[in-house]
Amino acid sequence: MKKYWLIFRLSWQNALTYRLNFVMWRVRSIIGFLASYLFWLAIVNSNQNIAGYNPSLLLTYIFVSAFLRNLVLSNVSYGACVEIAGGDLSNYLIKPLGYFKYWLTRDLADKALNLSFFSVEIIIFYLILKPQIVLTQHLWLFLAISFLAALLYFFLSFLISTYAFWHPEHNGWPFRFLFIMLLDFLSGSSIPLDIFPPQIVKIFQVLPFSYLVFYPNQIWLNRVNTNQIINIFLITSFWLIAFYLIFRLVWRRGLKNYSAYGR
Amino acid sequence: MSVISVSNLKKYYRVYKKEPGLAGSIKSLFHRKYEDVKAVNDISFSISEGELVGFIGPNGAGKTTTLKVLSGLLYPTAGAVQVLGFTPFDRKPAFQKQFSLVMGQKNQLWWDLPALDSFLLNKEIYEIPNDQFQATLTQLVEMLSLKEFLKVQVRKLSLGQRMKCELAASLLHSPKVLFLDEPTIGLDVVMQKKIRDFLKDYNQKFQATIILTSHYMDDVKELCNRVIIIDKGQIFFDGRLDQIIKKYADHKTLEVIFEGPIEKPDFKIIPDAKISDYSPPRVIFSVKRRLANQVAAKLLTKFHVADLNITESSIEDIIREVFTGRDLS
């Protein structure tokens, strides 16, 4: 356990080595937040009700999405992809160290760091923008589902990294890029998914991506009843287990394939 | 007792072949041809405790592949491999705590942090007790003169300094078995020498079993009593370095410095003397061992000779001949 705690601390040290780099990263996150906030603000000013969202619900959705982006979608473990493609994976495989746990630790460290900065930023924005925030009645459930969502994203992202075992070209970026593009839309991190027609919402409901941002958000917004909450937890857990099992299978096959040839 | 034993090891890779040019690229989008590359093709050897063995061979001979199989990175296509009584590919922590692999072209140190941070991480990873860690670190810092570099960001170190830190990081858990893949690559002569001296020292002090691959003959000549020469995935020679000369050097080298003008065709009268370097007044001949004296006598009688030297071929020459596929018989 001690080794992972040290990895956690080293990750912070590493991230804070380049102050400018870190500041730019935060600026990027802030711009993303402001852009979608101001966009929706303009819309709610002319329409008072959009697909069941009144202005304060919608603006809260954006605030909560910003939180979930920092908790769930922040991720440094895409580095695994580069290490698999480039052969640096070898450095870990020869040591008594779990590669999966190593990146999980680094991701946790990254999320913790992002969240601590985010909490300061969000308070500042709250004071400046003064939106009417909807408070949740299910704080603990919200935190619990957010945690599961973060884990789900980690598994999903790690699974995508294993793609580099078979396709090391461009460090596995072609596929990851596509994934990130799709994710931004499918997770509902900038648009509440239920403003789309019900048939499309049904598809979102089956896919795992909406459980990363959209459904946790719905729990915060008190827009789901007890049955729906149970469903959300069940489906998230199902995907979590499914991805974990697929990951284990793929990882084992990937390692056999890891020829390390010239890498 | 043998620490490492390898029998009938084979490792084949499947690689895909692309025809050159854009047309080939487009074709490869639809249909890919795969081919088996026999990186290691049926090799066997065993190494005892405390031995320092050199692996030599041209690029792509299978040296690195063999080290990777021994480290558990590659799954062998066929054959049996045992290191310290373990099967490497199982990657048991008990095994991993007893060996190290150093690749001259890969780094395990955290790039943006001082080397000492990576050392501390290795301490936790290998679960090295505090006192042992301090003692080993002090020793390594002294042997490699690392003191000033420990707290410098790794990216700011020179290649040689970084290589020394890499070595130290790999040795903190006092491995019994050490695999070194081109540890001196890209280093200047002075630094190469330092690393060599260190490895020699380390081997003697700790009775560590070491396998080393290198392109630099000096590394091998100075460090290894035993060499394994690999070419095209097969063992070509396994034994003491000086035996290579006995076994393969059937030529001697005659270095002659002439007095007065000479012409290349002049030497046609002695057909057994093959010119291997012609830069008058110095000419170097390569002569069959048993004819050496005879040829020397002829040269002395037929020409004005200022100086004549008969030497054995150097190891470099022999190995070069081996690898360029020249007939040695």
CSV table of N, CA and C in Angstrom, one decimal, chain A residues 29-94:
chain,number,residue,atom,x,y,z
A,29,SER,N,-9.9,24.4,-18.6
A,29,SER,CA,-11.1,23.8,-18.0
A,29,SER,C,-12.1,24.9,-17.7
A,30,ILE,N,-11.6,26.1,-17.3
A,30,ILE,CA,-12.4,27.2,-17.0
A,30,ILE,C,-13.1,27.8,-18.2
A,31,ILE,N,-12.4,27.8,-19.3
A,31,ILE,CA,-12.9,28.3,-20.6
A,31,ILE,C,-14.1,27.4,-21.1
A,32,GLY,N,-13.8,26.1,-20.9
A,32,GLY,CA,-14.8,25.1,-21.3
A,32,GLY,C,-16.1,25.3,-20.5
A,33,PHE,N,-15.9,25.5,-19.2
A,33,PHE,CA,-17.1,25.7,-18.4
A,33,PHE,C,-17.8,27.0,-18.7
A,34,LEU,N,-17.1,28.1,-18.9
A,34,LEU,CA,-17.7,29.4,-19.2
A,34,LEU,C,-18.4,29.4,-20.5
A,35,ALA,N,-17.8,28.7,-21.5
A,35,ALA,CA,-18.4,28.7,-22.8
A,35,ALA,C,-19.8,28.1,-22.7
A,36,SER,N,-19.8,26.9,-22.1
A,36,SER,CA,-21.1,26.2,-22.1
A,36,SER,C,-22.1,26.9,-21.1
A,37,TYR,N,-21.6,27.5,-20.1
A,37,TYR,CA,-22.5,28.3,-19.2
A,37,TYR,C,-23.1,29.5,-19.9
A,38,LEU,N,-22.3,30.3,-20.6
A,38,LEU,CA,-22.8,31.5,-21.3
A,38,LEU,C,-23.7,31.1,-22.4
A,39,PHE,N,-23.4,30.0,-23.1
A,39,PHE,CA,-24.3,29.5,-24.2
A,39,PHE,C,-25.7,29.2,-23.7
A,40,TRP,N,-25.7,28.5,-22.6
A,40,TRP,CA,-27.1,28.1,-22.1
A,40,TRP,C,-27.8,29.3,-21.4
A,41,LEU,N,-27.0,30.2,-20.8
A,41,LEU,CA,-27.6,31.4,-20.2
A,41,LEU,C,-28.3,32.2,-21.3
A,42,ALA,N,-27.7,32.3,-22.5
A,42,ALA,CA,-28.3,33.1,-23.6
A,42,ALA,C,-29.6,32.4,-24.0
A,43,ILE,N,-29.6,31.1,-24.0
A,43,ILE,CA,-30.8,30.4,-24.4
A,43,ILE,C,-31.9,30.5,-23.4
A,44,VAL,N,-31.6,30.3,-22.1
A,44,VAL,CA,-32.6,30.4,-21.1
A,44,VAL,C,-33.2,31.8,-21.0
A,45,ASN,N,-32.4,32.8,-21.4
A,45,ASN,CA,-32.9,34.1,-21.3
A,45,ASN,C,-34.1,34.4,-22.3
A,46,SER,N,-34.1,33.6,-23.4
A,46,SER,CA,-35.2,33.8,-24.4
A,46,SER,C,-36.3,32.7,-24.2
A,47,ASN,N,-35.9,31.5,-23.8
A,47,ASN,CA,-36.9,30.5,-23.6
A,47,ASN,C,-36.9,30.2,-22.1
A,48,GLN,N,-38.0,30.2,-21.5
A,48,GLN,CA,-38.0,30.0,-20.1
A,48,GLN,C,-38.0,28.5,-19.7
A,49,ASN,N,-38.4,27.7,-20.7
A,49,ASN,CA,-38.5,26.3,-20.4
A,49,ASN,C,-38.0,25.4,-21.6
A,50,ILE,N,-37.0,24.7,-21.4
A,50,ILE,CA,-36.5,23.8,-22.5
A,50,ILE,C,-36.5,22.4,-22.0
A,51,ALA,N,-37.4,21.6,-22.7
A,51,ALA,CA,-37.5,20.2,-22.4
A,51,ALA,C,-37.6,19.9,-21.0
A,52,GLY,N,-38.4,20.6,-20.2
A,52,GLY,CA,-38.6,20.4,-18.8
A,52,GLY,C,-37.5,21.0,-17.9
A,53,TYR,N,-36.6,21.7,-18.5
A,53,TYR,CA,-35.6,22.4,-17.7
A,53,TYR,C,-35.9,23.9,-17.5
A,54,ASN,N,-36.2,24.4,-16.3
A,54,ASN,CA,-36.3,25.8,-16.2
A,54,ASN,C,-34.9,26.4,-16.0
A,55,PRO,N,-34.7,27.7,-16.1
A,55,PRO,CA,-33.4,28.3,-16.1
A,55,PRO,C,-32.5,27.8,-15.0
A,56,SER,N,-33.0,27.8,-13.8
A,56,SER,CA,-32.1,27.4,-12.7
A,56,SER,C,-31.6,26.0,-12.8
A,57,LEU,N,-32.5,25.1,-13.2
A,57,LEU,CA,-32.2,23.7,-13.4
A,57,LEU,C,-31.1,23.5,-14.4
A,58,LEU,N,-31.2,24.2,-15.5
A,58,LEU,CA,-30.3,24.1,-16.6
A,58,LEU,C,-28.9,24.6,-16.2
A,59,LEU,N,-28.9,25.8,-15.5
A,59,LEU,CA,-27.6,26.4,-15.2
A,59,LEU,C,-27.0,25.5,-14.1
A,60,THR,N,-27.8,24.9,-13.2
A,60,THR,CA,-27.2,24.0,-12.2
A,60,THR,C,-26.6,22.8,-12.9
A,61,TYR,N,-27.3,22.3,-14.0
A,61,TYR,CA,-26.8,21.2,-14.7
A,61,TYR,C,-25.4,21.5,-15.2
A,62,ILE,N,-25.2,22.7,-15.7
A,62,ILE,CA,-23.8,23.1,-16.2
A,62,ILE,C,-22.8,23.1,-15.0
A,63,PHE,N,-23.2,23.7,-13.9
A,63,PHE,CA,-22.3,23.7,-12.8
A,63,PHE,C,-21.9,22.3,-12.3
A,64,VAL,N,-22.9,21.4,-12.2
A,64,VAL,CA,-22.7,20.0,-11.7
A,64,VAL,C,-21.8,19.3,-12.8
A,65,SER,N,-22.1,19.6,-14.1
A,65,SER,CA,-21.3,18.9,-15.1
A,65,SER,C,-19.8,19.3,-15.0
A,66,ALA,N,-19.6,20.6,-14.6
A,66,ALA,CA,-18.2,21.0,-14.5
A,66,ALA,C,-17.5,20.2,-13.4
A,67,PHE,N,-18.3,20.0,-12.3
A,67,PHE,CA,-17.8,19.2,-11.2
A,67,PHE,C,-17.5,17.8,-11.7
A,68,LEU,N,-18.4,17.2,-12.4
A,68,LEU,CA,-18.2,15.8,-12.8
A,68,LEU,C,-17.1,15.7,-13.9
A,69,ARG,N,-17.0,16.7,-14.7
A,69,ARG,CA,-15.8,16.7,-15.6
A,69,ARG,C,-14.5,16.6,-14.9
A,70,ASN,N,-14.4,17.3,-13.8
A,70,ASN,CA,-13.2,17.3,-13.0
A,70,ASN,C,-13.0,16.0,-12.2
A,71,LEU,N,-14.1,15.5,-11.8
A,71,LEU,CA,-14.0,14.3,-11.0
A,71,LEU,C,-13.9,13.0,-11.9
A,72,VAL,N,-14.9,12.9,-12.8
A,72,VAL,CA,-15.0,11.7,-13.6
A,72,VAL,C,-14.1,11.7,-14.8
A,73,LEU,N,-14.2,12.8,-15.6
A,73,LEU,CA,-13.5,12.7,-16.9
A,73,LEU,C,-12.1,13.2,-16.9
A,74,SER,N,-11.6,13.7,-15.7
A,74,SER,CA,-10.1,14.1,-15.7
A,74,SER,C,-9.4,12.8,-15.7
A,75,ASN,N,-8.2,12.7,-16.4
A,75,ASN,CA,-7.6,11.4,-16.5
A,75,ASN,C,-6.2,11.6,-17.0
A,76,VAL,N,-5.2,11.0,-16.3
A,76,VAL,CA,-3.9,11.0,-16.9
A,76,VAL,C,-3.5,9.6,-17.3
A,77,SER,N,-4.4,8.6,-17.1
A,77,SER,CA,-4.1,7.2,-17.4
A,77,SER,C,-4.0,6.9,-18.9
A,78,TYR,N,-4.4,7.9,-19.7
A,78,TYR,CA,-4.2,7.7,-21.1
A,78,TYR,C,-2.7,7.5,-21.4
A,79,GLY,N,-1.9,7.9,-20.4
A,79,GLY,CA,-0.4,7.7,-20.5
A,79,GLY,C,-0.1,6.2,-20.7
A,80,ALA,N,-1.0,5.3,-20.2
A,80,ALA,CA,-0.7,3.9,-20.3
A,80,ALA,C,-0.7,3.5,-21.8
A,81,CYS,N,-1.5,4.2,-22.6
A,81,CYS,CA,-1.5,4.0,-24.0
A,81,CYS,C,-0.2,4.2,-24.7
A,82,VAL,N,0.4,5.4,-24.3
A,82,VAL,CA,1.7,5.8,-24.8
A,82,VAL,C,2.8,4.8,-24.4
A,83,GLU,N,2.7,4.3,-23.1
A,83,GLU,CA,3.7,3.4,-22.6
A,83,GLU,C,3.6,2.0,-23.3
A,84,ILE,N,2.4,1.6,-23.5
A,84,ILE,CA,2.2,0.3,-24.2
A,84,ILE,C,2.7,0.4,-25.6
A,85,ALA,N,2.4,1.5,-26.3
A,85,ALA,CA,2.8,1.7,-27.7
A,85,ALA,C,4.3,1.8,-27.8
A,86,GLY,N,4.9,2.6,-26.9
A,86,GLY,CA,6.3,2.9,-26.9
A,86,GLY,C,7.2,1.9,-26.3
A,87,GLY,N,6.6,0.9,-25.6
A,87,GLY,CA,7.4,-0.1,-25.0
A,87,GLY,C,7.9,0.2,-23.6
A,88,ASP,N,7.5,1.4,-23.0
A,88,ASP,CA,8.0,1.7,-21.7
A,88,ASP,C,7.2,0.8,-20.6
A,89,LEU,N,6.2,0.2,-21.1
A,89,LEU,CA,5.5,-0.8,-20.2
A,89,LEU,C,6.5,-1.8,-19.6
A,90,SER,N,7.5,-2.1,-20.4
A,90,SER,CA,8.5,-3.1,-19.9
A,90,SER,C,9.1,-2.7,-18.6
A,91,ASN,N,9.3,-1.4,-18.4
A,91,ASN,CA,9.9,-1.0,-17.1
A,91,ASN,C,9.0,-1.3,-15.9
A,92,TYR,N,7.7,-1.4,-16.1
A,92,TYR,CA,6.8,-1.7,-15.0
A,92,TYR,C,6.7,-3.2,-14.9
A,93,LEU,N,6.6,-3.9,-16.0
A,93,LEU,CA,6.4,-5.4,-16.0
A,93,LEU,C,7.4,-6.2,-15.2
A,94,ILE,N,8.7,-5.6,-15.2
A,94,ILE,CA,9.7,-6.4,-14.5
A,94,ILE,C,9.7,-6.1,-13.0
